[in-house]
Amino acid sequence: MNIDIGNALDAVAQPGVSEDSLRRLDDRVAAAHDRIERGIADEEFGYAALSLPETTDPDAIHDAVAPLADSEYVLTVGIGGSALGAATVADALGVGERAPVLDNVDPQSLQTTVESLPLSETAVHVVSRSGTTAETLGNFLVVREAMADAGVDWTDRTIVTTGESGPLHALADEHALPTLSVPEGVPGRFSVLSPVGLIPAAILGCDIEAVLAGGHAGRTALAPSIFDCPAYAYGAVAVALERRGAHVNAFVPYAERLEYFAEWFAQLWAESLGKDGMGQTPVRALGATDQHSQLQLYRAGRHDKLITLVRPRDRSQLTIPDTEIEELAYLGDTGVGELIDAEFEATEASLAAASQPNVRVEIDRLDAASLGELLYGMEAACILAGELLDVETFTQPAVEWGKRAARGLLGDIDAPETDAITEKERLVVAPDRSQ
């Protein structure tokens, strides 16, 4: 993974950061790096995520999924970090269409997804650390009933990733389901390089060893300087720009197989750094598609954004045929990859010409190793940003508040947060249908 921060410098962008400011910030980066290394070595909560390329056992994953090796599809049932990582890996490795996720409780979408799958050929991967996540368990119960109704033995088609105790773990024990553990000390959004994120890819025959090897390459690339470490350069520049007014981070991959990666990044960045009145708001876009829509705002709107442009340097080859249409002759015999790269570089240049700060993130190619390195790099960037912002990177109190309020509303617990629902201020505007 390489980072080009040239278009975030104040010689180009407004807001921008000077090289002198980055050199001064580098002392804090070095101190943060020492803190991160101590956290990794001591397996502290959160920091343990950066050990996953070494601590995740691919053989254990392969052994667990062996009974499901005949599956044509893998349905992940989870929410947030318990689903986005798996979807990101599967999509990036080209098997996303065979690896749908149930990560919401929209009844129409749930029914459509279940009815679209050949359940006798589908593995179900249920993920919940606590084993009590309402959305996940509700969806799983629906899937389990659908399998039974279709004459499929759900116990033969289900694998569980959960904590060491809880109702989901007990269910897995009762029915002798293959089970792997959510890694200790790792928040869900940082768990992609573990069974949480790798099981669907493993069932579908992807090279999870290469994903972990890429993560290991990201681990060895950590160094105590912005100018030597791409991950830290990204995290530090994002923080420096936020402090200068870039409160939005528009994350734009130029590869459709990285669209879910942008979703994953948005959760990582928002849930980790949105604390104490700080944190950039992540926005997802897709290049080159959203050049025809969102780019208008990014180039000509407020100067309150960092635009992160992501691409693989090497792409598969596909040539645009020659055409007899004179106005389109320039496209003939041009690679489609050349076209999207031209779009990428034109967008980058147009943003710089408008003094809008942007950063280029590049990987060698969109393969398992580069994906692992990219995932690890963004996790390290996020943790470094949290150190520089002095926030509790690995907690999510606002998320937990909403969970308690919902559980109270459903009668599961007595939660004072539920009072905020019943006491909501209302000013309803509705059409007059009496006429």
Short mmCIF file of N, CA and C in Angstrom, two decimals, residues 106-266:
data_model
loop_
_atom_site.label_atom_id
_atom_site.label_comp_id
_atom_site.label_asym_id
_atom_site.label_seq_id
_atom_site.Cartn_x
_atom_site.Cartn_y
_atom_site.Cartn_z
N ASP A 106 -34.79 -5.46 7.96
CA ASP A 106 -35.84 -5.06 7.05
C ASP A 106 -36.57 -6.33 6.60
N PRO A 107 -37.85 -6.49 6.94
CA PRO A 107 -38.52 -7.76 6.66
C PRO A 107 -38.59 -8.09 5.18
N GLN A 108 -38.78 -7.09 4.33
CA GLN A 108 -38.88 -7.36 2.91
C GLN A 108 -37.56 -7.87 2.35
N SER A 109 -36.46 -7.20 2.73
CA SER A 109 -35.15 -7.62 2.26
C SER A 109 -34.78 -9.00 2.78
N LEU A 110 -35.10 -9.24 4.06
CA LEU A 110 -34.83 -10.54 4.65
C LEU A 110 -35.55 -11.64 3.88
N GLN A 111 -36.83 -11.46 3.62
CA GLN A 111 -37.60 -12.48 2.92
C GLN A 111 -37.08 -12.68 1.50
N THR A 112 -36.77 -11.60 0.81
CA THR A 112 -36.28 -11.70 -0.57
C THR A 112 -34.96 -12.45 -0.61
N THR A 113 -34.06 -12.14 0.31
CA THR A 113 -32.75 -12.80 0.32
C THR A 113 -32.89 -14.29 0.57
N VAL A 114 -33.66 -14.65 1.59
CA VAL A 114 -33.83 -16.07 1.92
C VAL A 114 -34.48 -16.82 0.77
N GLU A 115 -35.50 -16.23 0.16
CA GLU A 115 -36.21 -16.91 -0.92
C GLU A 115 -35.36 -17.04 -2.19
N SER A 116 -34.34 -16.20 -2.31
CA SER A 116 -33.51 -16.23 -3.53
C SER A 116 -32.43 -17.31 -3.48
N LEU A 117 -32.21 -17.92 -2.31
CA LEU A 117 -31.09 -18.84 -2.14
C LEU A 117 -31.54 -20.29 -2.23
N PRO A 118 -30.73 -21.15 -2.86
CA PRO A 118 -30.97 -22.59 -2.78
C PRO A 118 -30.48 -23.09 -1.41
N LEU A 119 -31.38 -23.18 -0.46
CA LEU A 119 -30.97 -23.37 0.93
C LEU A 119 -30.22 -24.68 1.15
N SER A 120 -30.47 -25.68 0.35
CA SER A 120 -29.76 -26.95 0.50
C SER A 120 -28.30 -26.84 0.07
N GLU A 121 -27.96 -25.76 -0.63
CA GLU A 121 -26.59 -25.55 -1.09
C GLU A 121 -25.96 -24.32 -0.44
N THR A 122 -26.61 -23.83 0.62
CA THR A 122 -26.17 -22.59 1.26
C THR A 122 -25.66 -22.86 2.67
N ALA A 123 -24.46 -22.38 2.95
CA ALA A 123 -23.95 -22.38 4.33
C ALA A 123 -24.40 -21.10 5.01
N VAL A 124 -24.71 -21.21 6.29
CA VAL A 124 -25.13 -20.05 7.07
C VAL A 124 -24.06 -19.79 8.13
N HIS A 125 -23.50 -18.59 8.10
CA HIS A 125 -22.47 -18.19 9.07
C HIS A 125 -23.09 -17.17 10.01
N VAL A 126 -23.30 -17.55 11.25
CA VAL A 126 -23.93 -16.69 12.24
C VAL A 126 -22.84 -16.10 13.14
N VAL A 127 -22.83 -14.76 13.26
CA VAL A 127 -21.76 -14.09 13.98
C VAL A 127 -22.34 -13.14 15.02
N SER A 128 -21.99 -13.38 16.28
CA SER A 128 -22.35 -12.47 17.37
C SER A 128 -21.46 -12.78 18.55
N ARG A 129 -20.66 -11.80 18.98
CA ARG A 129 -19.78 -12.05 20.11
C ARG A 129 -20.57 -12.42 21.36
N SER A 130 -21.59 -11.65 21.66
CA SER A 130 -22.37 -11.89 22.86
C SER A 130 -23.35 -13.04 22.70
N GLY A 131 -23.75 -13.30 21.47
CA GLY A 131 -24.78 -14.29 21.22
C GLY A 131 -26.16 -13.80 21.58
N THR A 132 -26.29 -12.49 21.84
CA THR A 132 -27.58 -11.93 22.22
C THR A 132 -28.02 -10.80 21.29
N THR A 133 -27.25 -10.53 20.23
CA THR A 133 -27.57 -9.40 19.35
C THR A 133 -28.95 -9.61 18.72
N ALA A 134 -29.88 -8.71 19.03
CA ALA A 134 -31.28 -8.93 18.66
C ALA A 134 -31.46 -9.08 17.15
N GLU A 135 -30.82 -8.20 16.37
CA GLU A 135 -31.01 -8.24 14.93
C GLU A 135 -30.47 -9.55 14.36
N THR A 136 -29.28 -9.94 14.82
CA THR A 136 -28.66 -11.15 14.29
C THR A 136 -29.46 -12.39 14.66
N LEU A 137 -29.83 -12.50 15.92
CA LEU A 137 -30.56 -13.71 16.35
C LEU A 137 -31.95 -13.76 15.75
N GLY A 138 -32.61 -12.60 15.60
CA GLY A 138 -33.91 -12.58 14.94
C GLY A 138 -33.82 -13.06 13.51
N ASN A 139 -32.83 -12.57 12.77
CA ASN A 139 -32.66 -13.00 11.39
C ASN A 139 -32.33 -14.49 11.31
N PHE A 140 -31.46 -14.94 12.20
CA PHE A 140 -31.08 -16.35 12.16
C PHE A 140 -32.28 -17.26 12.42
N LEU A 141 -33.14 -16.88 13.34
CA LEU A 141 -34.31 -17.70 13.62
C LEU A 141 -35.22 -17.79 12.39
N VAL A 142 -35.32 -16.69 11.64
CA VAL A 142 -36.11 -16.72 10.41
C VAL A 142 -35.46 -17.65 9.39
N VAL A 143 -34.14 -17.55 9.24
CA VAL A 143 -33.42 -18.41 8.28
C VAL A 143 -33.56 -19.87 8.69
N ARG A 144 -33.41 -20.15 9.97
CA ARG A 144 -33.51 -21.53 10.46
C ARG A 144 -34.88 -22.12 10.15
N GLU A 145 -35.93 -21.34 10.37
CA GLU A 145 -37.28 -21.82 10.07
C GLU A 145 -37.47 -22.05 8.58
N ALA A 146 -36.91 -21.14 7.76
CA ALA A 146 -37.03 -21.29 6.31
C ALA A 146 -36.35 -22.58 5.85
N MET A 147 -35.21 -22.90 6.45
CA MET A 147 -34.52 -24.14 6.10
C MET A 147 -35.37 -25.35 6.48
N ALA A 148 -35.91 -25.32 7.68
CA ALA A 148 -36.75 -26.43 8.12
C ALA A 148 -37.95 -26.60 7.20
N ASP A 149 -38.57 -25.49 6.81
CA ASP A 149 -39.72 -25.55 5.92
C ASP A 149 -39.34 -26.11 4.55
N ALA A 150 -38.08 -25.90 4.14
CA ALA A 150 -37.61 -26.39 2.85
C ALA A 150 -37.08 -27.82 2.94
N GLY A 151 -37.18 -28.42 4.11
CA GLY A 151 -36.70 -29.78 4.29
C GLY A 151 -35.20 -29.89 4.41
N VAL A 152 -34.54 -28.78 4.78
CA VAL A 152 -33.09 -28.76 4.94
C VAL A 152 -32.76 -28.83 6.42
N ASP A 153 -31.84 -29.70 6.79
CA ASP A 153 -31.40 -29.78 8.18
C ASP A 153 -30.45 -28.62 8.45
N TRP A 154 -30.94 -27.61 9.14
CA TRP A 154 -30.13 -26.39 9.36
C TRP A 154 -28.86 -26.68 10.13
N THR A 155 -28.86 -27.73 10.95
CA THR A 155 -27.65 -28.03 11.73
C THR A 155 -26.51 -28.52 10.83
N ASP A 156 -26.85 -29.03 9.63
CA ASP A 156 -25.81 -29.46 8.69
C ASP A 156 -25.27 -28.31 7.86
N ARG A 157 -25.94 -27.15 7.92
CA ARG A 157 -25.58 -26.05 7.04
C ARG A 157 -25.11 -24.81 7.80
N THR A 158 -24.90 -24.91 9.11
CA THR A 158 -24.65 -23.72 9.93
C THR A 158 -23.31 -23.79 10.62
N ILE A 159 -22.59 -22.68 10.60
CA ILE A 159 -21.35 -22.50 11.35
C ILE A 159 -21.49 -21.22 12.17
N VAL A 160 -20.93 -21.22 13.36
CA VAL A 160 -21.12 -20.12 14.31
C VAL A 160 -19.78 -19.52 14.69
N THR A 161 -19.72 -18.20 14.73
CA THR A 161 -18.59 -17.49 15.31
C THR A 161 -19.12 -16.62 16.44
N THR A 162 -18.67 -16.89 17.66
CA THR A 162 -19.23 -16.21 18.82
C THR A 162 -18.21 -16.18 19.95
N GLY A 163 -18.64 -15.66 21.10
CA GLY A 163 -17.78 -15.61 22.27
C GLY A 163 -17.74 -16.94 22.99
N GLU A 164 -17.04 -16.94 24.13
CA GLU A 164 -16.85 -18.18 24.87
C GLU A 164 -18.09 -18.61 25.64
N SER A 165 -19.08 -17.75 25.73
CA SER A 165 -20.32 -18.10 26.42
C SER A 165 -21.46 -17.31 25.79
N GLY A 166 -22.69 -17.59 26.25
CA GLY A 166 -23.86 -16.90 25.73
C GLY A 166 -24.79 -17.87 25.03
N PRO A 167 -26.01 -17.42 24.72
CA PRO A 167 -27.02 -18.31 24.15
C PRO A 167 -26.64 -18.88 22.79
N LEU A 168 -25.93 -18.12 21.95
CA LEU A 168 -25.53 -18.66 20.65
C LEU A 168 -24.49 -19.76 20.82
N HIS A 169 -23.56 -19.55 21.74
CA HIS A 169 -22.56 -20.59 22.03
C HIS A 169 -23.24 -21.84 22.57
N ALA A 170 -24.23 -21.65 23.46
CA ALA A 170 -24.95 -22.80 24.02
C ALA A 170 -25.71 -23.54 22.92
N LEU A 171 -26.31 -22.79 21.99
CA LEU A 171 -27.04 -23.41 20.88
C LEU A 171 -26.09 -24.23 20.02
N ALA A 172 -24.90 -23.68 19.75
CA ALA A 172 -23.92 -24.40 18.95
C ALA A 172 -23.48 -25.68 19.65
N ASP A 173 -23.28 -25.61 20.95
CA ASP A 173 -22.91 -26.81 21.71
C ASP A 173 -24.02 -27.85 21.66
N GLU A 174 -25.25 -27.40 21.84
CA GLU A 174 -26.39 -28.32 21.88
C GLU A 174 -26.52 -29.11 20.59
N HIS A 175 -26.25 -28.44 19.46
CA HIS A 175 -26.45 -29.08 18.17
C HIS A 175 -25.14 -29.48 17.49
N ALA A 176 -24.04 -29.42 18.24
CA ALA A 176 -22.73 -29.81 17.72
C ALA A 176 -22.38 -29.09 16.42
N LEU A 177 -22.65 -27.78 16.39
CA LEU A 177 -22.33 -26.98 15.21
C LEU A 177 -20.85 -26.64 15.19
N PRO A 178 -20.23 -26.59 14.02
CA PRO A 178 -18.85 -26.10 13.96
C PRO A 178 -18.80 -24.66 14.46
N THR A 179 -17.83 -24.38 15.33
CA THR A 179 -17.81 -23.09 16.02
C THR A 179 -16.38 -22.57 16.09
N LEU A 180 -16.24 -21.30 15.81
CA LEU A 180 -14.97 -20.60 16.00
C LEU A 180 -15.23 -19.39 16.88
N SER A 181 -14.15 -18.87 17.48
CA SER A 181 -14.30 -17.80 18.46
C SER A 181 -14.05 -16.43 17.84
N VAL A 182 -14.87 -15.48 18.24
CA VAL A 182 -14.54 -14.08 18.01
C VAL A 182 -13.27 -13.79 18.80
N PRO A 183 -12.26 -13.18 18.20
CA PRO A 183 -10.99 -13.00 18.92
C PRO A 183 -11.15 -12.13 20.15
N GLU A 184 -10.49 -12.54 21.22
CA GLU A 184 -10.52 -11.77 22.46
C GLU A 184 -9.83 -10.43 22.27
N GLY A 185 -10.40 -9.40 22.89
CA GLY A 185 -9.75 -8.09 22.89
C GLY A 185 -9.83 -7.34 21.58
N VAL A 186 -10.71 -7.77 20.67
CA VAL A 186 -10.80 -7.15 19.35
C VAL A 186 -12.23 -6.67 19.11
N PRO A 187 -12.48 -5.36 19.04
CA PRO A 187 -13.82 -4.88 18.70
C PRO A 187 -14.24 -5.39 17.33
N GLY A 188 -15.54 -5.56 17.14
CA GLY A 188 -16.04 -6.17 15.92
C GLY A 188 -15.56 -5.49 14.65
N ARG A 189 -15.49 -4.18 14.64
CA ARG A 189 -15.12 -3.47 13.42
C ARG A 189 -13.65 -3.67 13.07
N PHE A 190 -12.85 -4.18 14.00
CA PHE A 190 -11.44 -4.47 13.75
C PHE A 190 -11.17 -5.96 13.55
N SER A 191 -12.22 -6.76 13.38
CA SER A 191 -12.06 -8.21 13.43
C SER A 191 -12.01 -8.87 12.06
N VAL A 192 -11.85 -8.10 10.99
CA VAL A 192 -11.94 -8.66 9.65
C VAL A 192 -10.88 -9.72 9.39
N LEU A 193 -9.68 -9.57 9.94
CA LEU A 193 -8.61 -10.54 9.71
C LEU A 193 -8.66 -11.66 10.74
N SER A 194 -9.84 -12.20 10.92
CA SER A 194 -10.10 -13.28 11.88
C SER A 194 -11.22 -14.13 11.30
N PRO A 195 -11.64 -15.20 12.00
CA PRO A 195 -12.76 -15.98 11.47
C PRO A 195 -13.99 -15.13 11.15
N VAL A 196 -14.20 -14.04 11.87
CA VAL A 196 -15.35 -13.18 11.62
C VAL A 196 -15.40 -12.76 10.16
N GLY A 197 -14.27 -12.36 9.61
CA GLY A 197 -14.24 -11.86 8.23
C GLY A 197 -13.83 -12.88 7.19
N LEU A 198 -13.21 -13.98 7.61
CA LEU A 198 -12.59 -14.88 6.65
C LEU A 198 -13.37 -16.15 6.36
N ILE A 199 -14.35 -16.50 7.20
CA ILE A 199 -15.04 -17.78 7.02
C ILE A 199 -15.76 -17.88 5.67
N PRO A 200 -16.57 -16.91 5.24
CA PRO A 200 -17.23 -17.08 3.94
C PRO A 200 -16.23 -17.25 2.80
N ALA A 201 -15.15 -16.46 2.80
CA ALA A 201 -14.14 -16.58 1.76
C ALA A 201 -13.50 -17.96 1.78
N ALA A 202 -13.26 -18.49 2.99
CA ALA A 202 -12.66 -19.82 3.10
C ALA A 202 -13.59 -20.89 2.55
N ILE A 203 -14.88 -20.82 2.87
CA ILE A 203 -15.84 -21.81 2.37
C ILE A 203 -15.88 -21.77 0.84
N LEU A 204 -15.75 -20.59 0.26
CA LEU A 204 -15.87 -20.44 -1.18
C LEU A 204 -14.54 -20.60 -1.91
N GLY A 205 -13.52 -21.08 -1.19
CA GLY A 205 -12.27 -21.45 -1.83
C GLY A 205 -11.26 -20.35 -2.05
N CYS A 206 -11.42 -19.21 -1.38
CA CYS A 206 -10.47 -18.12 -1.54
C CYS A 206 -9.20 -18.37 -0.72
N ASP A 207 -8.15 -17.65 -1.06
CA ASP A 207 -6.85 -17.84 -0.42
C ASP A 207 -6.76 -16.97 0.83
N ILE A 208 -7.28 -17.47 1.94
CA ILE A 208 -7.25 -16.66 3.16
C ILE A 208 -5.83 -16.56 3.72
N GLU A 209 -4.97 -17.53 3.43
CA GLU A 209 -3.58 -17.42 3.86
C GLU A 209 -2.92 -16.19 3.24
N ALA A 210 -3.23 -15.92 1.98
CA ALA A 210 -2.67 -14.74 1.32
C ALA A 210 -3.22 -13.45 1.92
N VAL A 211 -4.50 -13.45 2.30
CA VAL A 211 -5.06 -12.27 2.97
C VAL A 211 -4.28 -11.99 4.26
N LEU A 212 -4.05 -13.03 5.04
CA LEU A 212 -3.31 -12.86 6.30
C LEU A 212 -1.86 -12.47 6.03
N ALA A 213 -1.27 -13.01 4.97
CA ALA A 213 0.10 -12.62 4.62
C ALA A 213 0.16 -11.13 4.26
N GLY A 214 -0.87 -10.65 3.57
CA GLY A 214 -0.93 -9.22 3.27
C GLY A 214 -1.06 -8.40 4.54
N GLY A 215 -1.86 -8.88 5.49
CA GLY A 215 -1.95 -8.21 6.78
C GLY A 215 -0.61 -8.19 7.49
N HIS A 216 0.12 -9.29 7.40
CA HIS A 216 1.45 -9.34 8.02
C HIS A 216 2.39 -8.33 7.37
N ALA A 217 2.28 -8.17 6.06
CA ALA A 217 3.10 -7.15 5.38
C ALA A 217 2.76 -5.76 5.91
N GLY A 218 1.47 -5.51 6.17
CA GLY A 218 1.08 -4.24 6.77
C GLY A 218 1.66 -4.08 8.17
N ARG A 219 1.72 -5.18 8.92
CA ARG A 219 2.29 -5.13 10.28
C ARG A 219 3.77 -4.76 10.22
N THR A 220 4.51 -5.37 9.33
CA THR A 220 5.94 -5.10 9.25
C THR A 220 6.22 -3.70 8.69
N ALA A 221 5.23 -3.09 8.03
CA ALA A 221 5.42 -1.75 7.47
C ALA A 221 5.23 -0.65 8.50
N LEU A 222 4.73 -0.97 9.70
CA LEU A 222 4.58 0.08 10.71
C LEU A 222 5.94 0.60 11.14
N ALA A 223 6.07 1.90 11.18
CA ALA A 223 7.34 2.55 11.53
C ALA A 223 7.03 3.89 12.19
N PRO A 224 7.93 4.37 13.05
CA PRO A 224 7.60 5.54 13.87
C PRO A 224 7.72 6.89 13.17
N SER A 225 7.29 6.98 11.91
CA SER A 225 7.36 8.25 11.20
C SER A 225 6.33 8.29 10.09
N ILE A 226 5.70 9.44 9.94
CA ILE A 226 4.78 9.67 8.83
C ILE A 226 5.47 9.39 7.50
N PHE A 227 6.75 9.71 7.42
CA PHE A 227 7.46 9.68 6.15
C PHE A 227 8.00 8.30 5.80
N ASP A 228 7.80 7.34 6.69
CA ASP A 228 8.23 5.96 6.44
C ASP A 228 7.08 4.96 6.47
N CYS A 229 5.90 5.38 6.89
CA CYS A 229 4.81 4.44 7.13
C CYS A 229 3.54 4.94 6.45
N PRO A 230 3.11 4.30 5.35
CA PRO A 230 1.91 4.77 4.65
C PRO A 230 0.67 4.83 5.54
N ALA A 231 0.47 3.83 6.38
CA ALA A 231 -0.73 3.82 7.23
C ALA A 231 -0.74 5.02 8.16
N TYR A 232 0.37 5.29 8.81
CA TYR A 232 0.45 6.42 9.72
C TYR A 232 0.35 7.74 8.97
N ALA A 233 0.91 7.79 7.77
CA ALA A 233 0.80 9.02 6.97
C ALA A 233 -0.66 9.34 6.71
N TYR A 234 -1.45 8.32 6.37
CA TYR A 234 -2.87 8.56 6.10
C TYR A 234 -3.58 9.02 7.36
N GLY A 235 -3.38 8.31 8.48
CA GLY A 235 -4.06 8.68 9.71
C GLY A 235 -3.68 10.07 10.19
N ALA A 236 -2.39 10.40 10.11
CA ALA A 236 -1.93 11.69 10.60
C ALA A 236 -2.44 12.84 9.73
N VAL A 237 -2.41 12.66 8.41
CA VAL A 237 -2.88 13.71 7.51
C VAL A 237 -4.38 13.91 7.69
N ALA A 238 -5.13 12.83 7.86
CA ALA A 238 -6.57 12.96 8.08
C ALA A 238 -6.86 13.78 9.33
N VAL A 239 -6.11 13.52 10.41
CA VAL A 239 -6.29 14.28 11.66
C VAL A 239 -5.89 15.73 11.46
N ALA A 240 -4.75 15.96 10.81
CA ALA A 240 -4.28 17.33 10.60
C ALA A 240 -5.29 18.13 9.78
N LEU A 241 -5.88 17.50 8.77
CA LEU A 241 -6.86 18.20 7.95
C LEU A 241 -8.16 18.42 8.70
N GLU A 242 -8.57 17.44 9.50
CA GLU A 242 -9.79 17.65 10.29
C GLU A 242 -9.64 18.86 11.19
N ARG A 243 -8.49 19.00 11.81
CA ARG A 243 -8.27 20.14 12.70
C ARG A 243 -8.24 21.45 11.95
N ARG A 244 -8.06 21.39 10.64
CA ARG A 244 -8.06 22.60 9.82
C ARG A 244 -9.38 22.78 9.08
N GLY A 245 -10.38 21.96 9.41
CA GLY A 245 -11.71 22.17 8.86
C GLY A 245 -12.23 21.11 7.92
N ALA A 246 -11.44 20.08 7.61
CA ALA A 246 -11.91 19.00 6.72
C ALA A 246 -12.65 17.97 7.57
N HIS A 247 -13.91 18.24 7.84
CA HIS A 247 -14.68 17.42 8.77
C HIS A 247 -15.38 16.24 8.10
N VAL A 248 -15.25 16.13 6.78
CA VAL A 248 -15.84 15.03 6.02
C VAL A 248 -14.71 14.28 5.33
N ASN A 249 -14.82 12.95 5.31
CA ASN A 249 -13.86 12.13 4.57
C ASN A 249 -14.63 11.35 3.52
N ALA A 250 -14.54 11.81 2.28
CA ALA A 250 -15.21 11.14 1.17
C ALA A 250 -14.29 10.04 0.64
N PHE A 251 -14.70 8.81 0.81
CA PHE A 251 -13.85 7.66 0.51
C PHE A 251 -14.32 7.06 -0.81
N VAL A 252 -13.43 7.10 -1.82
CA VAL A 252 -13.85 6.80 -3.20
C VAL A 252 -12.93 5.75 -3.82
N PRO A 253 -13.29 4.47 -3.74
CA PRO A 253 -12.51 3.46 -4.45
C PRO A 253 -12.83 3.45 -5.93
N TYR A 254 -11.79 3.25 -6.76
CA TYR A 254 -11.97 3.10 -8.19
C TYR A 254 -11.82 1.62 -8.56
N ALA A 255 -12.72 0.83 -8.02
CA ALA A 255 -12.81 -0.60 -8.32
C ALA A 255 -14.12 -1.07 -7.68
N GLU A 256 -15.01 -1.62 -8.47
CA GLU A 256 -16.32 -1.99 -7.92
C GLU A 256 -16.21 -3.04 -6.83
N ARG A 257 -15.19 -3.88 -6.91
CA ARG A 257 -15.03 -4.91 -5.89
C ARG A 257 -14.55 -4.34 -4.56
N LEU A 258 -14.28 -3.05 -4.52
CA LEU A 258 -13.93 -2.38 -3.26
C LEU A 258 -15.07 -1.51 -2.74
N GLU A 259 -16.25 -1.63 -3.34
CA GLU A 259 -17.36 -0.81 -2.87
C GLU A 259 -17.74 -1.17 -1.44
N TYR A 260 -17.76 -2.46 -1.11
CA TYR A 260 -18.04 -2.86 0.27
C TYR A 260 -16.92 -2.44 1.20
N PHE A 261 -15.69 -2.37 0.66
CA PHE A 261 -14.57 -1.89 1.47
C PHE A 261 -14.84 -0.46 1.95
N ALA A 262 -15.44 0.36 1.10
CA ALA A 262 -15.79 1.72 1.52
C ALA A 262 -16.81 1.70 2.64
N GLU A 263 -17.76 0.76 2.59
CA GLU A 263 -18.72 0.59 3.69
C GLU A 263 -18.00 0.21 4.98
N TRP A 264 -17.08 -0.74 4.86
CA TRP A 264 -16.30 -1.19 6.01
C TRP A 264 -15.50 -0.02 6.60
N PHE A 265 -14.85 0.76 5.73
CA PHE A 265 -14.07 1.90 6.19
C PHE A 265 -14.96 2.90 6.92
N ALA A 266 -16.16 3.12 6.41
CA ALA A 266 -17.05 4.10 7.02
C ALA A 266 -17.38 3.71 8.46
#
